[in-house]
């Protein structure tokens, strides 16, 4: 469905951030991109959604194709109209607007009738029943988890085929993270929305994803089916925080350390 | 000071103030959507008034110009300024995207001078007293009031009508922002440009609409004032008078419940303090 071919992204004409990133996302799947702070995950999403330009970023090499058509020169609203919506990092919402108004804003680019809009709002309330009771509340005063629900719902209102989620788990309690990720999975299965999920919380992301990429320093350093990556020793140690307890320090640790350096350096 | 003139002044002040409130909305509209303080707002207002006068008014000697019906003339002027608003955004503002805010604001100042120059060349610099009005300027309601000098307050019918029309328009604009999609898109854009873009809103077009609507509001206000005072170049300065109305608007006009009013029109901080529940 979406193919990123070896793109290079430069900010402000000098800062090279992506150094040849290639991703492929299959229709109907959940694909996750893992990586530490500053790896270039958000930049990758903004390259897809066309928002790079507002940050003075440029795709200087490579191409992005949606169903075989290049989209890397299109404006953000045109890309939304083609069915790709990005849910920004940090649960940014229109904090002065009510919950329901936020959802209505989401429906603007789809140009659907008011009746259809109503139907879609009920559909997202089905996924997030909690929002229904708060529909008239000013969204800025909701809790962090509720706000994350609002921004995902707003994304759904555009009737996307592909949703780009940027760290939806950030700053939320583990229980809530599980709840929201369950719902993301449900949205994927029931509505058939393809999902590209950027995360630092590898555990939950690998749990729901079909395929995963690991980014570091503006490059993809590892990729594979999510369940395989979850078994990968490096991923276990550096992303899942699991080390084999009681194992004696040995040459192996040194090797790991080196690998770690390669990854994070 | 003669206190016995105060009641009359208060009445006049309230009635004219209503029109200033409408005019202030135009400035706030552009400021909130794009953070640009538009120094040319008063000049759009003046231009709108002059165009209406040219369509429907008479010159100093009483000779009719184009002699259109006043209603048509106002609508025509509104359309002209609506399109001009779009054009200004497209040709003057958009090329400056990414420039420092100060340059953009100064550009609006330059635009103000340009409009003033063009109007004085095309229409002349003198006041146009024969501005058409639906009610004669000398018709008055006389209200007996014992504390007023002479015991009567005069309420100019035309001024009262201007006040009512202005208030009606303020309410219509409020409903527009509350219930229409484009109004919603404008409120969303005013809060966060990047977020609006990410949600698929065509933000440059929204800026264009802000300028177009601001022009329409300015023209409506300009026509109402010009009916009372005649069209003149100095009409452009009323925006300075409307400025306090901009500040006051945040606190008094609409009570709590209507939070969008505070929040999207006036200031972020007011909103946060007043509406925390
Ligand atoms: N507008 C910008 N101008 C210049 N450099 C930028 C800009 N935005 C991001 N960068 C740089 O690009 C690199 C990648 O940033 P990006 O936001 O894509 O990382 P990320 O993987 O999303 O990190 P995080 O997990 O912290 O969100 C960082 O080094 C960052 O400083
Ligand atoms: Mg990021």
Tab-separated table of N, CA and C in Angstrom, chain A residues 166-232:
chain	number	residue	atom	x	y	z
A	166	UNK	N	1.766	8.692	16.197
A	166	UNK	CA	3.083	9.029	16.738
A	166	UNK	C	3.083	8.912	18.267
A	167	UNK	N	3.685	7.878	18.761
A	167	UNK	CA	3.820	7.619	20.200
A	167	UNK	C	2.541	7.849	21.000
A	168	UNK	N	1.501	7.077	20.708
A	168	UNK	CA	0.257	7.250	21.472
A	168	UNK	C	0.386	6.856	22.936
A	169	UNK	N	1.439	6.124	23.305
A	169	UNK	CA	1.522	5.656	24.693
A	169	UNK	C	2.225	6.650	25.601
A	170	UNK	N	2.793	7.704	25.008
A	170	UNK	CA	3.695	8.544	25.793
A	170	UNK	C	2.978	9.204	26.975
A	171	UNK	N	3.557	9.070	28.138
A	171	UNK	CA	3.039	9.729	29.333
A	171	UNK	C	1.749	9.150	29.888
A	172	UNK	N	1.388	7.929	29.487
A	172	UNK	CA	0.149	7.357	30.011
A	172	UNK	C	0.455	6.175	30.932
A	173	UNK	N	-0.430	5.959	31.885
A	173	UNK	CA	-0.263	4.833	32.805
A	173	UNK	C	-0.388	3.520	32.039
A	174	UNK	N	0.356	2.484	32.478
A	174	UNK	CA	0.381	1.204	31.755
A	174	UNK	C	-1.005	0.625	31.465
A	175	UNK	N	-1.909	0.705	32.445
A	175	UNK	CA	-3.260	0.181	32.243
A	175	UNK	C	-3.933	0.834	31.052
A	176	UNK	N	-3.788	2.165	31.021
A	176	UNK	CA	-4.424	2.957	29.980
A	176	UNK	C	-3.798	2.656	28.621
A	177	UNK	N	-2.465	2.482	28.639
A	177	UNK	CA	-1.765	2.156	27.407
A	177	UNK	C	-2.333	0.861	26.837
A	178	UNK	N	-2.485	-0.135	27.706
A	178	UNK	CA	-3.036	-1.404	27.239
A	178	UNK	C	-4.424	-1.222	26.655
A	179	UNK	N	-5.245	-0.418	27.356
A	179	UNK	CA	-6.608	-0.192	26.887
A	179	UNK	C	-6.599	0.436	25.493
A	180	UNK	N	-5.782	1.483	25.343
A	180	UNK	CA	-5.763	2.198	24.064
A	180	UNK	C	-5.209	1.316	22.951
A	181	UNK	N	-4.188	0.527	23.268
A	181	UNK	CA	-3.615	-0.326	22.216
A	181	UNK	C	-4.570	-1.444	21.806
A	182	UNK	N	-5.357	-1.924	22.773
A	182	UNK	CA	-6.410	-2.891	22.428
A	182	UNK	C	-7.345	-2.282	21.390
A	183	UNK	N	-7.710	-1.021	21.658
A	183	UNK	CA	-8.665	-0.364	20.763
A	183	UNK	C	-8.047	-0.122	19.386
A	184	UNK	N	-6.752	0.229	19.372
A	184	UNK	CA	-6.077	0.414	18.081
A	184	UNK	C	-6.144	-0.880	17.269
A	185	UNK	N	-5.888	-1.968	17.951
A	185	UNK	CA	-5.956	-3.284	17.299
A	185	UNK	C	-7.364	-3.548	16.752
A	186	UNK	N	-8.347	-3.171	17.577
A	186	UNK	CA	-9.743	-3.392	17.197
A	186	UNK	C	-10.116	-2.553	15.966
A	187	UNK	N	-9.647	-1.298	15.978
A	187	UNK	CA	-9.921	-0.421	14.841
A	187	UNK	C	-9.343	-1.036	13.572
A	188	UNK	N	-8.115	-1.546	13.701
A	188	UNK	CA	-7.445	-2.173	12.568
A	188	UNK	C	-8.235	-3.378	12.057
A	189	UNK	N	-8.721	-4.179	12.979
A	189	UNK	CA	-9.408	-5.401	12.561
A	189	UNK	C	-10.813	-5.137	12.053
A	190	UNK	N	-11.524	-4.237	12.745
A	190	UNK	CA	-12.934	-4.056	12.389
A	190	UNK	C	-13.139	-3.084	11.242
A	191	UNK	N	-12.340	-1.990	11.252
A	191	UNK	CA	-12.547	-1.003	10.197
A	191	UNK	C	-11.553	-1.171	9.059
A	192	UNK	N	-10.608	-2.076	9.220
A	192	UNK	CA	-9.655	-2.325	8.144
A	192	UNK	C	-8.685	-1.187	7.893
A	193	UNK	N	-8.515	-0.300	8.896
A	193	UNK	CA	-7.576	0.803	8.725
A	193	UNK	C	-6.151	0.275	8.927
A	194	UNK	N	-5.302	0.512	7.944
A	194	UNK	CA	-3.895	0.153	8.070
A	194	UNK	C	-3.234	1.115	9.052
A	195	UNK	N	-2.318	0.618	9.861
A	195	UNK	CA	-1.751	1.486	10.895
A	195	UNK	C	-0.232	1.458	10.889
A	196	UNK	N	0.341	2.649	10.875
A	196	UNK	CA	1.786	2.785	11.057
A	196	UNK	C	1.995	3.428	12.421
A	197	UNK	N	2.571	2.655	13.317
A	197	UNK	CA	2.633	3.049	14.720
A	197	UNK	C	4.073	3.322	15.113
A	198	UNK	N	4.353	4.571	15.476
A	198	UNK	CA	5.691	4.903	15.958
A	198	UNK	C	5.688	4.792	17.478
A	199	UNK	N	6.653	4.122	18.040
A	199	UNK	CA	6.645	3.916	19.499
A	199	UNK	C	8.051	3.819	20.081
A	200	UNK	N	8.161	4.177	21.326
A	200	UNK	CA	9.351	3.818	22.090
A	200	UNK	C	9.021	2.673	23.038
A	201	UNK	N	7.729	2.526	23.319
A	201	UNK	CA	7.280	1.439	24.176
A	201	UNK	C	7.172	0.175	23.315
A	202	UNK	N	8.323	-0.503	23.170
A	202	UNK	CA	8.397	-1.621	22.235
A	202	UNK	C	7.498	-2.775	22.638
A	203	UNK	N	7.353	-2.968	23.927
A	203	UNK	CA	6.584	-4.118	24.396
A	203	UNK	C	5.153	-4.087	23.828
A	204	UNK	N	4.427	-2.994	24.108
A	204	UNK	CA	3.041	-2.941	23.641
A	204	UNK	C	2.952	-2.862	22.125
A	205	UNK	N	3.934	-2.148	21.523
A	205	UNK	CA	3.880	-1.991	20.074
A	205	UNK	C	4.079	-3.334	19.375
A	206	UNK	N	5.084	-4.099	19.826
A	206	UNK	CA	5.340	-5.395	19.185
A	206	UNK	C	4.188	-6.360	19.424
A	207	UNK	N	3.491	-6.123	20.538
A	207	UNK	CA	2.366	-6.965	20.887
A	207	UNK	C	1.244	-6.908	19.854
A	208	UNK	N	0.944	-5.713	19.369
A	208	UNK	CA	-0.177	-5.615	18.436
A	208	UNK	C	0.271	-5.572	16.978
A	209	UNK	N	1.579	-5.346	16.738
A	209	UNK	CA	2.014	-5.140	15.357
A	209	UNK	C	2.223	-6.453	14.612
A	210	UNK	N	2.131	-6.368	13.275
A	210	UNK	CA	2.455	-7.514	12.437
A	210	UNK	C	3.926	-7.476	12.033
A	211	UNK	N	4.422	-6.272	11.807
A	211	UNK	CA	5.777	-6.130	11.300
A	211	UNK	C	6.429	-4.946	12.000
A	212	UNK	N	7.733	-4.981	12.162
A	212	UNK	CA	8.384	-3.892	12.888
A	212	UNK	C	9.691	-3.470	12.228
A	213	UNK	N	9.977	-2.194	12.346
A	213	UNK	CA	11.259	-1.638	11.916
A	213	UNK	C	11.913	-0.992	13.123
A	214	UNK	N	13.215	-1.046	13.193
A	214	UNK	CA	13.922	-0.325	14.247
A	214	UNK	C	14.778	0.743	13.582
A	215	UNK	N	14.617	1.970	14.041
A	215	UNK	CA	15.390	3.082	13.465
A	215	UNK	C	16.418	3.588	14.449
A	216	UNK	N	17.495	4.059	13.894
A	216	UNK	CA	18.531	4.635	14.711
A	216	UNK	C	19.280	5.646	13.860
A	217	UNK	N	19.457	6.832	14.382
A	217	UNK	CA	20.271	7.784	13.650
A	217	UNK	C	19.855	8.009	12.206
A	218	UNK	N	18.559	8.017	11.983
A	218	UNK	CA	18.104	8.304	10.628
A	218	UNK	C	18.229	7.146	9.665
A	219	UNK	N	18.385	5.945	10.200
A	219	UNK	CA	18.449	4.755	9.333
A	219	UNK	C	17.605	3.652	9.924
A	220	UNK	N	17.166	2.750	9.063
A	220	UNK	CA	16.543	1.526	9.563
A	220	UNK	C	17.673	0.531	9.813
A	221	UNK	N	17.778	0.047	11.070
A	221	UNK	CA	18.886	-0.858	11.361
A	221	UNK	C	18.434	-2.304	11.485
A	222	UNK	N	17.137	-2.502	11.574
A	222	UNK	CA	16.638	-3.855	11.800
A	222	UNK	C	15.178	-3.879	11.385
A	223	UNK	N	14.735	-4.958	10.784
A	223	UNK	CA	13.305	-5.101	10.567
A	223	UNK	C	12.936	-6.563	10.473
A	224	UNK	N	11.671	-6.852	10.682
A	224	UNK	CA	11.218	-8.236	10.638
A	224	UNK	C	9.822	-8.356	11.202
A	225	UNK	N	9.233	-9.539	11.099
A	225	UNK	CA	7.917	-9.754	11.699
A	225	UNK	C	7.977	-9.447	13.191
A	226	UNK	N	6.912	-8.871	13.721
A	226	UNK	CA	6.942	-8.376	15.101
A	226	UNK	C	7.267	-9.472	16.102
A	227	UNK	N	6.690	-10.670	15.898
A	227	UNK	CA	6.947	-11.721	16.891
A	227	UNK	C	8.410	-12.160	16.872
A	228	UNK	N	9.028	-12.145	15.701
A	228	UNK	CA	10.449	-12.490	15.642
A	228	UNK	C	11.311	-11.437	16.330
A	229	UNK	N	10.960	-10.166	16.071
A	229	UNK	CA	11.746	-9.098	16.687
A	229	UNK	C	11.619	-9.122	18.202
A	230	UNK	N	10.438	-9.513	18.667
A	230	UNK	CA	10.227	-9.551	20.114
A	230	UNK	C	11.161	-10.575	20.763
A	231	UNK	N	11.628	-11.551	19.976
A	231	UNK	CA	12.542	-12.564	20.509
A	231	UNK	C	14.012	-12.178	20.337
A	232	UNK	N	14.248	-11.148	19.580
A	232	UNK	CA	15.617	-10.717	19.305
A	232	UNK	C	16.317	-10.249	20.581
